[in-house]
Tab-separated table of C-alpha atoms in Angstrom:
chain	number	residue	atom	x	y	z
A	246	MET	CA	52.189	-80.209	-142.528
A	247	LYS	CA	48.364	-78.567	-141.803
A	248	ALA	CA	47.981	-75.146	-141.686
A	249	ILE	CA	45.091	-72.805	-140.436
A	250	ILE	CA	45.250	-69.610	-142.405
A	251	THR	CA	42.286	-66.961	-140.392
A	252	GLY	CA	41.108	-64.846	-143.391
A	253	GLY	CA	42.463	-66.422	-145.643
A	254	ALA	CA	39.953	-65.420	-147.988
A	255	GLY	CA	41.075	-61.498	-147.816
A	256	PHE	CA	43.690	-60.051	-149.801
A	257	ILE	CA	47.376	-61.426	-147.671
A	258	GLY	CA	45.807	-64.405	-146.597
A	259	SER	CA	44.311	-65.586	-149.974
A	260	ALA	CA	48.014	-65.229	-151.394
A	261	LEU	CA	49.764	-67.070	-148.711
A	262	ALA	CA	46.924	-69.276	-149.200
A	263	ARG	CA	47.520	-69.948	-152.876
A	264	HIS	CA	50.932	-69.984	-152.561
A	265	LEU	CA	50.796	-72.784	-149.805
A	266	VAL	CA	48.396	-75.299	-151.781
A	267	ALA	CA	49.986	-74.732	-155.227
A	268	ALA	CA	53.505	-75.415	-154.146
A	269	GLU	CA	52.328	-78.417	-152.528
A	270	GLN	CA	54.047	-76.503	-148.962
A	271	ALA	CA	51.052	-77.456	-146.585
A	272	GLU	CA	47.706	-78.693	-146.415
A	273	VAL	CA	45.502	-75.682	-145.677
A	274	VAL	CA	42.400	-74.729	-143.676
A	275	ILE	CA	40.772	-71.159	-144.459
A	276	VAL	CA	39.019	-69.516	-141.888
A	277	ASP	CA	37.189	-66.720	-142.668
A	278	LYS	CA	34.014	-65.051	-142.016
A	279	LEU	CA	33.739	-63.592	-145.694
A	280	SER	CA	33.114	-60.650	-144.704
A	281	TYR	CA	32.454	-57.447	-147.174
A	282	ALA	CA	36.231	-58.124	-147.822
A	283	ALA	CA	36.450	-61.328	-148.336
A	284	SER	CA	36.817	-62.851	-151.839
A	285	LEU	CA	36.235	-66.306	-153.068
A	286	THR	CA	37.473	-65.489	-156.602
A	287	ALA	CA	40.549	-64.859	-155.418
A	288	LEU	CA	40.908	-68.371	-154.250
A	289	ASP	CA	39.933	-70.010	-157.543
A	290	PRO	CA	43.072	-70.712	-158.367
A	291	ILE	CA	43.189	-73.421	-155.715
A	292	ARG	CA	39.464	-74.437	-154.728
A	293	ALA	CA	40.507	-77.312	-156.699
A	294	MET	CA	43.572	-78.759	-155.919
A	295	HIS	CA	43.933	-81.391	-153.328
A	296	GLY	CA	45.263	-80.014	-149.796
A	297	PHE	CA	42.657	-76.829	-149.279
A	298	ARG	CA	39.416	-76.246	-147.251
A	299	LEU	CA	37.242	-73.412	-146.383
A	300	VAL	CA	35.683	-72.791	-143.109
A	301	GLN	CA	33.103	-70.004	-142.584
A	302	GLN	CA	33.507	-69.011	-138.979
A	303	ASP	CA	33.701	-65.833	-137.199
A	304	ILE	CA	37.622	-65.956	-134.967
A	305	CYS	CA	35.346	-63.563	-132.024
A	306	ASP	CA	33.570	-67.483	-131.678
A	307	GLN	CA	35.680	-68.909	-129.392
A	308	GLU	CA	33.616	-72.304	-128.671
A	309	ALA	CA	33.683	-72.672	-132.627
A	310	MET	CA	37.647	-71.475	-133.106
A	311	SER	CA	38.437	-74.203	-129.823
A	312	ALA	CA	36.226	-76.972	-132.021
A	313	LEU	CA	37.514	-76.094	-135.339
A	314	ILE	CA	41.867	-76.531	-134.115
A	315	GLN	CA	41.256	-79.588	-132.509
A	316	ASN	CA	39.657	-81.012	-135.466
A	317	GLU	CA	42.329	-80.373	-137.865
A	318	GLN	CA	45.207	-80.614	-135.672
A	319	PRO	CA	47.626	-77.439	-137.169
A	320	ASP	CA	51.304	-77.747	-137.234
A	321	LEU	CA	50.941	-73.572	-138.036
A	322	VAL	CA	48.251	-71.183	-137.162
A	323	PHE	CA	48.704	-68.009	-139.350
A	324	HIS	CA	46.983	-65.264	-138.292
A	325	LEU	CA	45.571	-62.856	-140.761
A	326	ALA	CA	41.642	-62.300	-139.662
A	327	ALA	CA	41.567	-57.973	-139.221
A	328	GLU	CA	39.459	-55.173	-139.876
A	329	THR	CA	41.874	-52.746	-141.939
A	330	HIS	CA	41.113	-49.889	-143.252
A	331	VAL	CA	41.961	-46.778	-141.421
A	332	ASP	CA	39.224	-45.041	-142.840
A	333	ARG	CA	36.339	-47.312	-141.820
A	334	SER	CA	37.975	-47.292	-138.145
A	335	ILE	CA	37.247	-43.536	-137.597
A	336	THR	CA	33.686	-44.531	-138.068
A	337	GLY	CA	33.035	-47.827	-137.185
A	338	SER	CA	35.808	-48.480	-134.653
A	339	HIS	CA	33.572	-51.642	-132.811
A	340	ALA	CA	33.793	-53.775	-135.442
A	341	PHE	CA	38.137	-53.223	-135.011
A	342	VAL	CA	37.801	-53.824	-131.844
A	343	GLN	CA	35.634	-56.419	-131.731
A	344	THR	CA	37.744	-58.554	-134.597
A	345	ASN	CA	41.061	-57.204	-133.505
A	346	VAL	CA	41.203	-57.476	-130.431
A	347	MET	CA	38.419	-59.642	-129.019
A	348	GLY	CA	38.755	-62.189	-132.241
A	349	THR	CA	42.616	-62.119	-131.365
A	350	HIS	CA	41.865	-63.154	-127.244
A	351	ALA	CA	39.281	-65.993	-128.648
A	352	LEU	CA	42.240	-67.367	-131.454
A	353	LEU	CA	44.854	-67.568	-128.743
A	354	GLU	CA	43.076	-68.922	-126.132
A	355	ALA	CA	41.568	-71.613	-128.255
A	356	THR	CA	45.189	-72.026	-129.801
A	357	ARG	CA	46.504	-71.698	-126.547
A	358	ALA	CA	44.456	-74.940	-125.602
A	359	TYR	CA	45.030	-77.151	-128.365
A	360	TRP	CA	48.941	-76.037	-127.989
A	361	LEU	CA	49.100	-77.594	-124.387
A	362	GLY	CA	47.442	-80.996	-125.489
A	363	LEU	CA	50.145	-81.580	-128.146
A	364	PRO	CA	52.792	-83.821	-127.825
A	365	SER	CA	56.553	-82.132	-126.624
A	366	SER	CA	58.119	-83.268	-129.926
A	367	ARG	CA	54.858	-81.168	-131.905
A	368	GLN	CA	54.174	-78.511	-129.466
A	369	SER	CA	57.953	-77.419	-129.970
A	370	ALA	CA	57.558	-77.211	-133.705
A	371	PHE	CA	54.733	-75.531	-133.988
A	372	ARG	CA	54.260	-71.253	-134.523
A	373	PHE	CA	51.583	-69.520	-134.281
A	374	VAL	CA	52.468	-66.286	-136.447
A	375	HIS	CA	49.857	-63.499	-136.326
A	376	ILE	CA	50.151	-60.318	-138.806
A	377	SER	CA	50.643	-57.017	-138.261
A	378	THR	CA	50.921	-53.791	-139.295
A	379	ASP	CA	53.984	-50.600	-138.993
A	380	GLU	CA	50.945	-48.302	-138.465
A	381	VAL	CA	51.086	-49.405	-134.851
A	382	PHE	CA	54.543	-47.161	-134.122
A	383	GLY	CA	52.472	-43.967	-135.206
A	384	SER	CA	54.357	-41.555	-137.275
A	385	ALA	CA	58.274	-41.770	-138.092
A	386	GLU	CA	60.698	-38.584	-137.993
A	387	PRO	CA	62.525	-37.535	-140.961
A	388	GLU	CA	65.306	-40.082	-140.447
A	389	GLN	CA	63.647	-42.415	-138.213
A	390	TYR	CA	62.652	-45.759	-139.518
A	391	PHE	CA	60.680	-49.074	-137.713
A	392	SER	CA	62.437	-51.873	-136.012
A	393	GLU	CA	61.730	-54.550	-133.565
A	394	THR	CA	62.003	-52.315	-131.086
A	395	THR	CA	60.133	-49.231	-131.748
A	396	LYS	CA	58.167	-48.178	-128.898
A	397	TYR	CA	54.450	-48.479	-129.985
A	398	ASP	CA	52.276	-45.125	-130.767
A	399	PRO	CA	48.874	-45.342	-133.166
A	400	SER	CA	47.096	-42.951	-133.959
A	401	SER	CA	43.687	-43.804	-135.347
A	402	PRO	CA	41.041	-46.399	-134.439
A	403	TYR	CA	42.891	-49.229	-136.418
A	404	SER	CA	46.387	-49.278	-135.684
A	405	ALA	CA	45.319	-48.838	-131.609
A	406	SER	CA	43.388	-52.055	-132.564
A	407	LYS	CA	46.405	-54.029	-134.480
A	408	ALA	CA	48.229	-52.542	-131.400
A	409	ALA	CA	46.444	-54.079	-128.580
A	410	SER	CA	46.689	-58.056	-130.700
A	411	ASP	CA	49.831	-57.741	-130.604
A	412	HIS	CA	50.352	-56.669	-126.812
A	413	LEU	CA	47.861	-60.191	-126.686
A	414	VAL	CA	49.923	-62.227	-128.600
A	415	MET	CA	53.541	-61.093	-126.711
A	416	SER	CA	52.261	-61.720	-123.476
A	417	TRP	CA	50.586	-65.610	-124.701
A	418	HIS	CA	54.176	-65.987	-125.108
A	419	ARG	CA	55.541	-64.520	-121.917
A	420	THR	CA	52.898	-65.607	-120.019
A	421	TYR	CA	52.198	-69.110	-121.239
A	422	GLY	CA	54.695	-69.968	-123.584
A	423	LEU	CA	53.279	-70.075	-126.733
A	424	PRO	CA	54.987	-69.984	-129.634
A	425	VAL	CA	54.500	-67.063	-131.552
A	426	ILE	CA	56.284	-64.858	-133.990
A	427	ILE	CA	54.590	-61.326	-135.299
A	428	SER	CA	54.509	-59.607	-138.402
A	429	ASN	CA	54.637	-55.920	-138.276
A	430	CYS	CA	54.439	-54.905	-142.387
A	431	SER	CA	54.357	-51.964	-144.662
A	432	ASN	CA	51.630	-51.073	-146.730
A	433	ASN	CA	51.174	-54.144	-149.026
A	434	TYR	CA	50.011	-53.986	-152.673
A	435	GLY	CA	49.159	-56.478	-155.740
A	436	PRO	CA	46.571	-58.393	-157.154
A	437	TYR	CA	43.042	-58.616	-155.372
A	438	GLN	CA	43.203	-56.350	-152.867
A	439	PHE	CA	39.896	-54.637	-152.225
A	440	PRO	CA	39.365	-51.614	-154.145
A	441	GLU	CA	39.032	-49.462	-150.863
A	442	LYS	CA	43.136	-49.312	-150.781
A	443	LEU	CA	44.924	-46.632	-152.666
A	444	ILE	CA	46.382	-48.027	-155.986
A	445	PRO	CA	43.192	-50.435	-156.885
A	446	LEU	CA	40.980	-47.325	-156.031
A	447	MET	CA	42.697	-44.853	-158.231
A	448	VAL	CA	43.385	-47.554	-161.125
A	449	LEU	CA	39.845	-48.077	-161.086
A	450	ASN	CA	38.633	-44.402	-160.490
A	451	ALA	CA	41.262	-43.586	-163.433
A	452	ARG	CA	39.625	-45.997	-165.704
A	453	GLU	CA	36.216	-44.740	-165.291
A	454	GLY	CA	37.432	-40.992	-166.055
A	455	LYS	CA	36.442	-40.527	-161.995
A	456	PRO	CA	38.226	-38.252	-159.821
A	457	LEU	CA	41.068	-39.539	-157.849
A	458	PRO	CA	41.228	-38.054	-154.714
A	459	VAL	CA	44.459	-37.315	-152.811
A	460	TYR	CA	44.082	-36.871	-148.719
A	461	GLY	CA	45.706	-33.272	-147.844
A	462	ASP	CA	48.743	-31.978	-149.781
A	463	GLY	CA	49.746	-35.846	-150.705
A	464	GLN	CA	53.104	-35.356	-149.265
A	465	ASN	CA	52.228	-38.291	-146.346
A	466	ILE	CA	54.907	-41.094	-147.083
A	467	ARG	CA	54.272	-45.146	-146.855
A	468	ASP	CA	56.626	-47.818	-147.746
A	469	TRP	CA	55.566	-50.263	-150.081
A	470	LEU	CA	55.549	-54.153	-150.268
A	471	TYR	CA	54.431	-56.511	-152.473
A	472	VAL	CA	52.211	-59.086	-151.311
A	473	GLU	CA	54.610	-61.833	-152.539
A	474	ASP	CA	57.426	-60.476	-150.898
A	475	HIS	CA	55.243	-60.727	-147.360
A	476	VAL	CA	54.093	-64.468	-148.287
A	477	HIS	CA	57.644	-65.149	-148.555
A	478	ALA	CA	58.752	-63.165	-145.839
A	479	LEU	CA	55.869	-65.256	-143.588
A	480	MET	CA	56.906	-68.172	-144.752
A	481	LEU	CA	60.724	-68.245	-143.361
A	482	MET	CA	59.075	-66.681	-139.994
A	483	ALA	CA	57.341	-69.773	-139.260
A	484	GLU	CA	59.903	-72.353	-141.097
A	485	LYS	CA	62.832	-70.229	-139.018
A	486	GLY	CA	61.609	-67.400	-136.916
A	487	LYS	CA	62.591	-67.707	-133.216
A	488	PRO	CA	59.554	-67.723	-130.967
A	489	GLY	CA	58.968	-64.930	-129.319
A	490	THR	CA	60.263	-62.400	-132.009
A	491	CYS	CA	59.049	-59.693	-134.055
A	492	TYR	CA	59.734	-58.796	-137.338
A	493	THR	CA	59.713	-55.658	-139.525
A	494	VAL	CA	59.104	-56.347	-142.753
A	495	GLY	CA	59.394	-53.447	-145.680
A	496	GLY	CA	59.681	-53.165	-149.444
A	497	ALA	CA	62.047	-50.760	-148.878
A	498	SER	CA	60.029	-48.444	-151.318
A	499	GLU	CA	59.438	-44.935	-149.781
A	500	ARG	CA	56.830	-43.143	-151.981
A	501	THR	CA	54.354	-40.223	-151.203
A	502	ASN	CA	51.023	-40.577	-151.890
A	503	LEU	CA	50.912	-38.138	-154.983
A	504	GLU	CA	53.996	-39.643	-155.896
A	505	ILE	CA	51.846	-43.171	-156.068
A	506	VAL	CA	48.941	-41.749	-157.717
A	507	LYS	CA	51.752	-39.607	-160.273
A	508	GLN	CA	52.663	-43.045	-161.098
A	509	VAL	CA	49.579	-44.845	-161.631
A	510	CYS	CA	48.259	-41.945	-163.502
A	511	ALA	CA	51.498	-42.229	-166.297
A	512	LEU	CA	51.299	-46.327	-166.202
A	513	MET	CA	47.008	-45.919	-167.417
A	514	ASP	CA	47.997	-42.752	-169.879
A	515	THR	CA	50.072	-46.007	-171.731
A	516	ALA	CA	47.775	-48.509	-171.252
A	517	GLN	CA	44.347	-47.118	-171.286
A	518	PRO	CA	45.396	-43.776	-173.543
A	519	THR	CA	43.453	-40.476	-173.206
A	520	ALA	CA	42.393	-37.076	-174.852
A	521	ALA	CA	44.291	-35.505	-171.142
A	522	PRO	CA	46.593	-36.814	-168.962
A	523	HIS	CA	44.724	-38.956	-166.630
A	524	SER	CA	47.020	-36.877	-164.096
A	525	GLN	CA	43.952	-34.429	-164.348
A	526	LEU	CA	41.927	-36.229	-162.689
A	527	ILE	CA	43.897	-35.531	-159.164
A	528	LYS	CA	41.778	-33.765	-157.519
A	529	HIS	CA	43.008	-32.780	-153.411
A	530	VAL	CA	40.395	-33.651	-150.692
A	531	THR	CA	39.970	-33.015	-146.781
A	532	ASP	CA	43.147	-35.280	-145.189
A	533	ARG	CA	42.003	-38.048	-143.245
A	534	LEU	CA	41.829	-37.713	-139.496
A	535	GLY	CA	45.036	-38.578	-137.445
A	536	HIS	CA	46.887	-39.010	-140.314
A	537	ASP	CA	50.106	-40.522	-140.112
A	538	ARG	CA	52.947	-38.400	-141.791
A	539	ARG	CA	55.936	-41.223	-142.449
A	540	TYR	CA	55.908	-44.994	-142.235
A	541	ALA	CA	59.469	-46.349	-143.009
A	542	VAL	CA	60.437	-50.375	-142.013
A	543	ASP	CA	63.869	-51.228	-141.135
A	544	THR	CA	64.302	-54.836	-142.552
A	545	THR	CA	68.034	-55.459	-140.863
A	546	ARG	CA	66.418	-57.725	-138.532
A	547	ILE	CA	64.558	-59.899	-141.344
A	548	GLU	CA	67.412	-59.715	-143.410
A	549	THR	CA	69.978	-60.589	-141.376
A	550	ASP	CA	68.047	-63.823	-138.896
A	551	LEU	CA	66.407	-65.736	-142.057
A	552	GLY	CA	67.860	-64.079	-145.440
A	553	TRP	CA	64.665	-62.878	-146.693
A	554	GLN	CA	65.071	-59.857	-149.338
A	555	ALA	CA	62.276	-58.166	-151.554
A	556	LYS	CA	62.365	-59.365	-154.614
A	557	GLU	CA	59.907	-56.807	-156.755
A	558	SER	CA	60.718	-53.963	-157.055
A	559	PHE	CA	57.979	-51.631	-156.743
A	560	ASP	CA	58.140	-50.115	-160.249
A	561	THR	CA	57.733	-53.207	-161.981
A	562	GLY	CA	55.054	-54.794	-159.183
A	563	LEU	CA	53.029	-51.251	-159.495
A	564	GLU	CA	52.813	-51.988	-163.055
A	565	LYS	CA	51.812	-55.985	-162.416
A	566	THR	CA	49.227	-54.759	-160.035
A	567	VAL	CA	47.850	-51.914	-162.805
A	568	GLN	CA	47.766	-54.796	-165.178
A	569	PHE	CA	45.717	-56.985	-162.584
A	570	TYR	CA	42.595	-54.536	-162.595
A	571	LEU	CA	43.136	-53.710	-166.092
A	572	ASP	CA	42.742	-57.163	-166.750
A	573	ARG	CA	40.109	-58.460	-164.214
A	574	SER	CA	37.118	-56.670	-164.050
A	575	ASP	CA	35.075	-59.886	-163.950
A	576	TRP	CA	36.994	-59.678	-160.425
A	577	TRP	CA	36.420	-56.163	-159.046
A	578	GLN	CA	33.505	-55.174	-161.454
A	579	PRO	CA	30.721	-56.866	-158.537
A	580	ILE	CA	32.744	-55.350	-155.863
A	581	ARG	CA	32.045	-51.948	-157.570
A	582	ASP	CA	28.824	-52.725	-157.721
A	583	ARG	CA	27.461	-54.021	-155.092
A	584	VAL	CA	29.897	-53.573	-152.260
A	585	TYR	CA	32.040	-50.566	-152.387
A	586	LYS	CA	31.035	-47.930	-155.021
A	587	GLY	CA	34.645	-45.772	-154.716
A	588	GLU	CA	32.965	-43.758	-152.445
A	589	ARG	CA	34.720	-41.773	-149.568
A	590	LEU	CA	34.697	-43.237	-146.129
A	591	GLY	CA	36.330	-41.894	-142.761
A	592	MET	CA	34.612	-38.744	-142.724
A	593	PRO	CA	32.554	-38.370	-138.958
A	594	THR	CA	29.324	-36.068	-139.048
A	595	VAL	CA	30.464	-34.710	-135.998
A	596	VAL	CA	34.000	-33.729	-134.965
A	597	SER	CA	35.273	-31.917	-131.947
A	598	ARG	CA	37.694	-29.280	-132.148
A	599	ALA	CA	40.105	-31.510	-129.912
A	600	SER	CA	40.243	-34.402	-132.739
A	601	ALA	CA	40.488	-31.961	-135.477
A	602	ASP	CA	43.014	-29.940	-134.387
């Protein structure tokens, strides 16, 4: 079996690639434009293994995607290439629309042309697995859980661009018959996550004695999914999922942002004791624009239909994640030195009253 993974040098994509190659489950071709958030180091464990290849290309280049897919003849396409950081989308929405919407369109068209040329047996076995987010559903009410039938209601340029890509993917199934599957997952965390995201940012700032910025009152709630559990879900979707189906995937680990930061601080107090507890570094800052209050995911469909269960508890997963960042300064230090130093993002210089309200 051969799989193409777009965005395979990113956080979730590299975890998926490491799993597929190390387990010898597939020959893997990674397609990545190697933007700021890409990490070749995250692929080091498999780069010398048989069945791995990296191609530097932008998914927005439909001609290049068509040539690549025709040459590689994949059985699976896992589409993870995307701009993902909400803060960056607030001040730089163009890149999100370009990659997440136009790039998805280009990839769908390249894949459709390839799929139509396959013999019937390979057509029926082929899958296009699109990785999205629970953020497309907007903010959940206190007792609400997002499911596959929840109405889309995105709040940020990021989530709107992902919602648009979801609609494109599903329409390519309904109009052209392309066998697609969508993962609407909750917040992933784990090793090799780019350090602009909440958990790695808190670990590294705490390690360096810097302020730990918490947006607003810190009571925004997210569900947390260990990245390897998501990889397992994606594999089941590719193997057993029904074309034209969406699956909401979460870790059943709802936490407020403030709870997350305090838990990171407690782990840091044990791992690297300081004169004062790390929680004294917590600093509440101006809230993010369009900040959804709560995300929560109902995983009934994927559990019932595909037999998936999250294996990692949040406590054990967070402990592994914190330890990774403490052990692997060789991975994150070049990023902190040259790419992202931990500064606040997503603060436009001019905000209208309508958007501020």
